[in-house]
Amino acid sequence: MKTLLDIRDLRTWYPLRSGLFGRVRGHVCAVDGVSLQVRAGETLGIVGESGCGKTTLARTILLLAKPHSGEILLDGRDITAFDAAERVAYRRAVQVVFQDPFASLNPRHTILDAITEALLAHGLISRRERRETAVGLLADVGLGPEALDRYPHAFSGGQRQRICIARALALKPRLLICDEAVSALDLSVRAQILNLLESLRTKHNLSYLFITHDIGVVRHLADRIAVMYKGRIIETGPTESILGAPQDPYTRALLEAVPVVGGAHNAALSINRVLPEKAATSAT
Amino acid sequence: MPPLLQIEHLSVRFDTDDGVVAAVDDVSFALNRGEILGIVGESGCGKSATALAIPRLLPMPPARLSPASSIRLDGLELTSLPVPALRALRGARIGMIFQDPMTALSPLRRVCDQISEALRLHRRLSAAEARHLALDWLVRVGIEDPERCARAYPYELSGGMQQRVMIAIALCHDPDLLIADEPTTALDVTTQAQVLNLMQALCRKTTALLLITHDMGVVWRMCTQVAVMYAGEIVEQAPAPAFFARPLHPYAIALLEAIPSAATRGRPLRAIPGQVPSALAWPGGCRFAERCLCAHPDCLTQHPTLAAARSDAARLVRCPYADENTP
Ligand SMILES: Nc1ncnc2c1ncn2[C@@H]1O[C@H](COP(=O)(O)OP(=O)(O)OP(=O)(O)O)[C@@H](O)[C@H]1O
Ligand SMILES: Nc1ncnc2c1ncn2[C@@H]1O[C@H](COP(=O)(O)OP(=O)(O)OP(=O)(O)O)[C@@H](O)[C@H]1O
Ligand code: SF4
Ligand SMILES: [Mg+2]
Ligand SMILES: [Mg+2]
């Protein structure tokens, strides 16, 4: 399989300030030397502790956060070498569905606007085609046309997440980053969406970077898994080998903590933090 | 002794431009101290609306409760309680963990101040004592560098960290009733286990927990009772062990079959075909009929009642054919 996205030794730091606009006291090394490849048409699952830098990694790939150092290559070309047109193409090729469906929809835009805004901006459809296109996209995620003229507040969390997915798919991306995209969904809608993502993957040779806390979901759909811990990838490999024979103690602890129907019941799970503390902050 | 929480005939309506959304329809249940009730069900089926109705946190309007709705905490009717008394009660006796942490946290105040405030609402504490306890709570919800987190503004934290701050605020004043709406969806499984243990420990003492989640593994691990909602109604209610041993309602059965796992790899998941009907006009018969694989002709016209199952009087199910449907 061809490599679509190649990430090399990426670091993204956030400044630590003493007040809202105060002096910089140091940095949080949210992404601290990540290297990974996403191949064309594959699903790479990223799992890891809360706060380990998964969203920051996604934001960096999406050009929403500026890396401190490192390289991002699309089709083997460093994206910093892209001209303006290529950057626009890059932004289209890499789309995202975030974990928080509440924050990602503008409350003053109707669903029709939300879904077709980017399509119109990129000149991909005419104004006349927009309703028809939007109806099709909504149908793909299991929503009816009556949703079009309503505002986000009138939808439940799961319904909003479906709208976000429809919006991301509208631009026909090559890489879709899903940051906890299905965690707000109920089981049957989740099953529908996972089936949908799977069918789109084969149809459009789409790749997924699937960030999730749900081990069952990665078990079901990821080709490979990368385990992240404190800003770094500590283990990566094919799904069966990572989940079947995890090498790293953190990965083992992670897998043991998964609650499954039929598993440990009403008994306190033992949680031991396995890796030695590594200071997450560093002074400058 | 009356149950800690008793909800009867709760109906929530939203008045919208398109018409009246019947989000919650005639929901009744009771919850005792030490019990954990898990509410599961289709997205949009009214779980959050039910949870928000208890401390009267629904936006009214557009929301309103039907006149028959009754919500009693230790016998005290909440639907008609004056606002100041209600506000005091919310802080002191009801802990809330919301689906969306950013609605519960104030964006412009440091985490430490927000937890301290919750602590000092009910106990006389010096600022230093409150700060000390706040740090302690950050550790208990699994935050690794509590000092930095305490100084941070919410936007400087990851989604899971924000959620844990909210959990700390909800738990720190020892509520009688804890309402948790998807409290662990943004948490990794090790942190989730830690938070669940914390909640469970609280419930072993004197707290009752209403837990809304999509994760059946979490329900299995935590809950004593399960209520399955579909289209604004409870369609099945049972003690958790009996439910998992043999779900009765066709929707509940389908829900348990939709869980992704190693066994489902490489083939489509068993999604339930079709869509939930519109909450603007629920169908007259069984609301699940259009998607039900076991539907009988009269299902389209007869609205089934929530009744004791024939095979087990301790369970309620809204389907006259439930006992025949399951193997
Ligand atoms: N402010 C509102 N105005 C109009 N309709 C609303 C409003 N809030 C919620 N609804 C509707 O009420 C119904 C119940 O919503 P609720 O948020 O309780 O669902 P839920 O079961 O919590 O779903 P999820 O699992 O996706 O969070 C939905 O059909 C939703 O569209
Ligand atoms: N805007 C910001 N300013 C300062 N620090 C930040 C900012 N955003 C994130 N961080 C910090 O960077 C680290 C990584 O955060 P990130 O959101 O990437 O984690 P995550 O792996 O996505 O976690 P979760 O699973 O909880 O969503 C955290 O320690 C967080 O506090
Ligand atoms: S009442 Fe009929 S349609 Fe409804 S769940 Fe039972 S069998 Fe299915
Ligand atoms: Mg995140
Ligand atoms: Mg909800």
XYZ file of C-alpha atoms in Angstrom, chain A residues 93-218:
126
model
C -7.991 16.190 1.312
C -7.713 16.028 5.095
C -11.018 16.375 6.931
C -11.968 15.871 10.529
C -14.844 14.951 12.778
C -14.112 16.051 16.326
C -15.131 14.567 19.615
C -17.298 17.467 20.593
C -20.349 17.853 18.357
C -21.553 20.783 20.480
C -18.604 22.997 19.716
C -18.179 22.105 16.068
C -21.495 23.384 14.701
C -22.252 27.078 14.498
C -25.518 27.589 16.422
C -26.688 30.307 14.009
C -26.307 28.263 10.826
C -28.952 25.853 9.610
C -27.946 22.286 8.901
C -28.191 23.029 5.176
C -25.641 25.820 5.582
C -23.372 23.745 7.776
C -23.204 20.909 5.301
C -22.893 22.867 2.071
C -20.820 25.854 3.198
C -17.452 24.309 2.343
C -18.764 22.807 -0.889
C -19.892 26.245 -2.056
C -16.670 27.881 -0.899
C -14.614 25.379 -2.871
C -16.888 25.909 -5.881
C -17.774 22.228 -5.986
C -21.515 22.678 -6.366
C -23.809 25.433 -7.581
C -26.400 27.097 -5.324
C -29.138 25.219 -7.147
C -27.606 21.841 -6.385
C -27.183 22.466 -2.720
C -30.435 21.112 -1.285
C -30.250 17.972 -3.352
C -26.614 17.375 -2.376
C -27.368 18.005 1.288
C -30.326 15.608 1.281
C -28.069 12.900 -0.129
C -25.367 13.517 2.452
C -27.870 13.480 5.306
C -29.393 10.260 4.039
C -25.904 8.702 4.119
C -25.699 9.344 7.836
C -29.268 8.308 8.548
C -31.036 11.682 8.813
C -34.103 12.772 6.901
C -34.522 15.936 4.775
C -36.595 17.668 7.497
C -33.305 18.304 9.318
C -32.097 20.737 6.617
C -33.736 23.936 7.797
C -33.325 23.368 11.511
C -30.603 24.704 13.781
C -28.080 22.590 15.728
C -29.730 23.167 19.131
C -32.735 21.153 18.044
C -30.672 17.984 17.716
C -29.371 15.523 20.247
C -25.634 14.920 20.664
C -25.659 11.885 18.445
C -27.709 13.576 15.766
C -25.285 16.509 15.683
C -22.366 14.159 15.335
C -24.007 12.603 12.302
C -24.351 16.082 10.817
C -20.640 16.717 11.405
C -19.783 13.475 9.646
C -21.985 14.410 6.676
C -20.221 17.771 6.497
C -16.751 16.200 6.535
C -17.641 13.650 3.879
C -19.095 16.351 1.616
C -15.623 17.387 0.456
C -14.716 13.829 -0.535
C -11.523 13.803 1.529
C -8.684 11.295 1.129
C -7.943 11.180 4.836
C -10.665 11.501 7.415
C -9.495 12.074 10.957
C -12.091 10.856 13.425
C -11.368 12.213 16.892
C -13.776 10.334 19.155
C -16.225 10.736 16.296
C -18.477 7.862 17.277
C -18.234 7.996 21.053
C -21.320 10.175 21.433
C -23.379 7.839 19.269
C -25.645 5.119 20.504
C -24.812 1.561 19.586
C -27.100 1.124 16.632
C -26.296 4.495 15.066
C -22.637 3.808 15.761
C -22.983 0.522 13.929
C -24.620 2.346 11.006
C -21.871 4.978 10.908
C -19.061 2.442 11.235
C -20.593 0.428 8.398
C -20.929 3.641 6.397
C -17.301 4.658 7.019
C -16.207 1.162 6.040
C -18.152 1.214 2.776
C -16.845 4.689 1.924
C -13.327 3.514 2.562
C -13.541 0.804 -0.072
C -15.528 2.951 -2.487
C -13.241 6.000 -2.411
C -9.984 4.448 -1.228
C -10.325 6.667 1.842
C -7.930 6.458 4.775
C -8.889 6.944 8.384
C -6.975 8.150 11.372
C -9.282 6.842 14.029
C -8.726 8.311 17.470
C -10.859 6.533 20.026
C -11.087 5.288 23.578
C -13.321 2.450 22.488
C -11.110 -0.576 22.082
C -14.056 -2.537 20.647
C -14.269 -0.069 17.784
C -10.580 -0.298 16.838
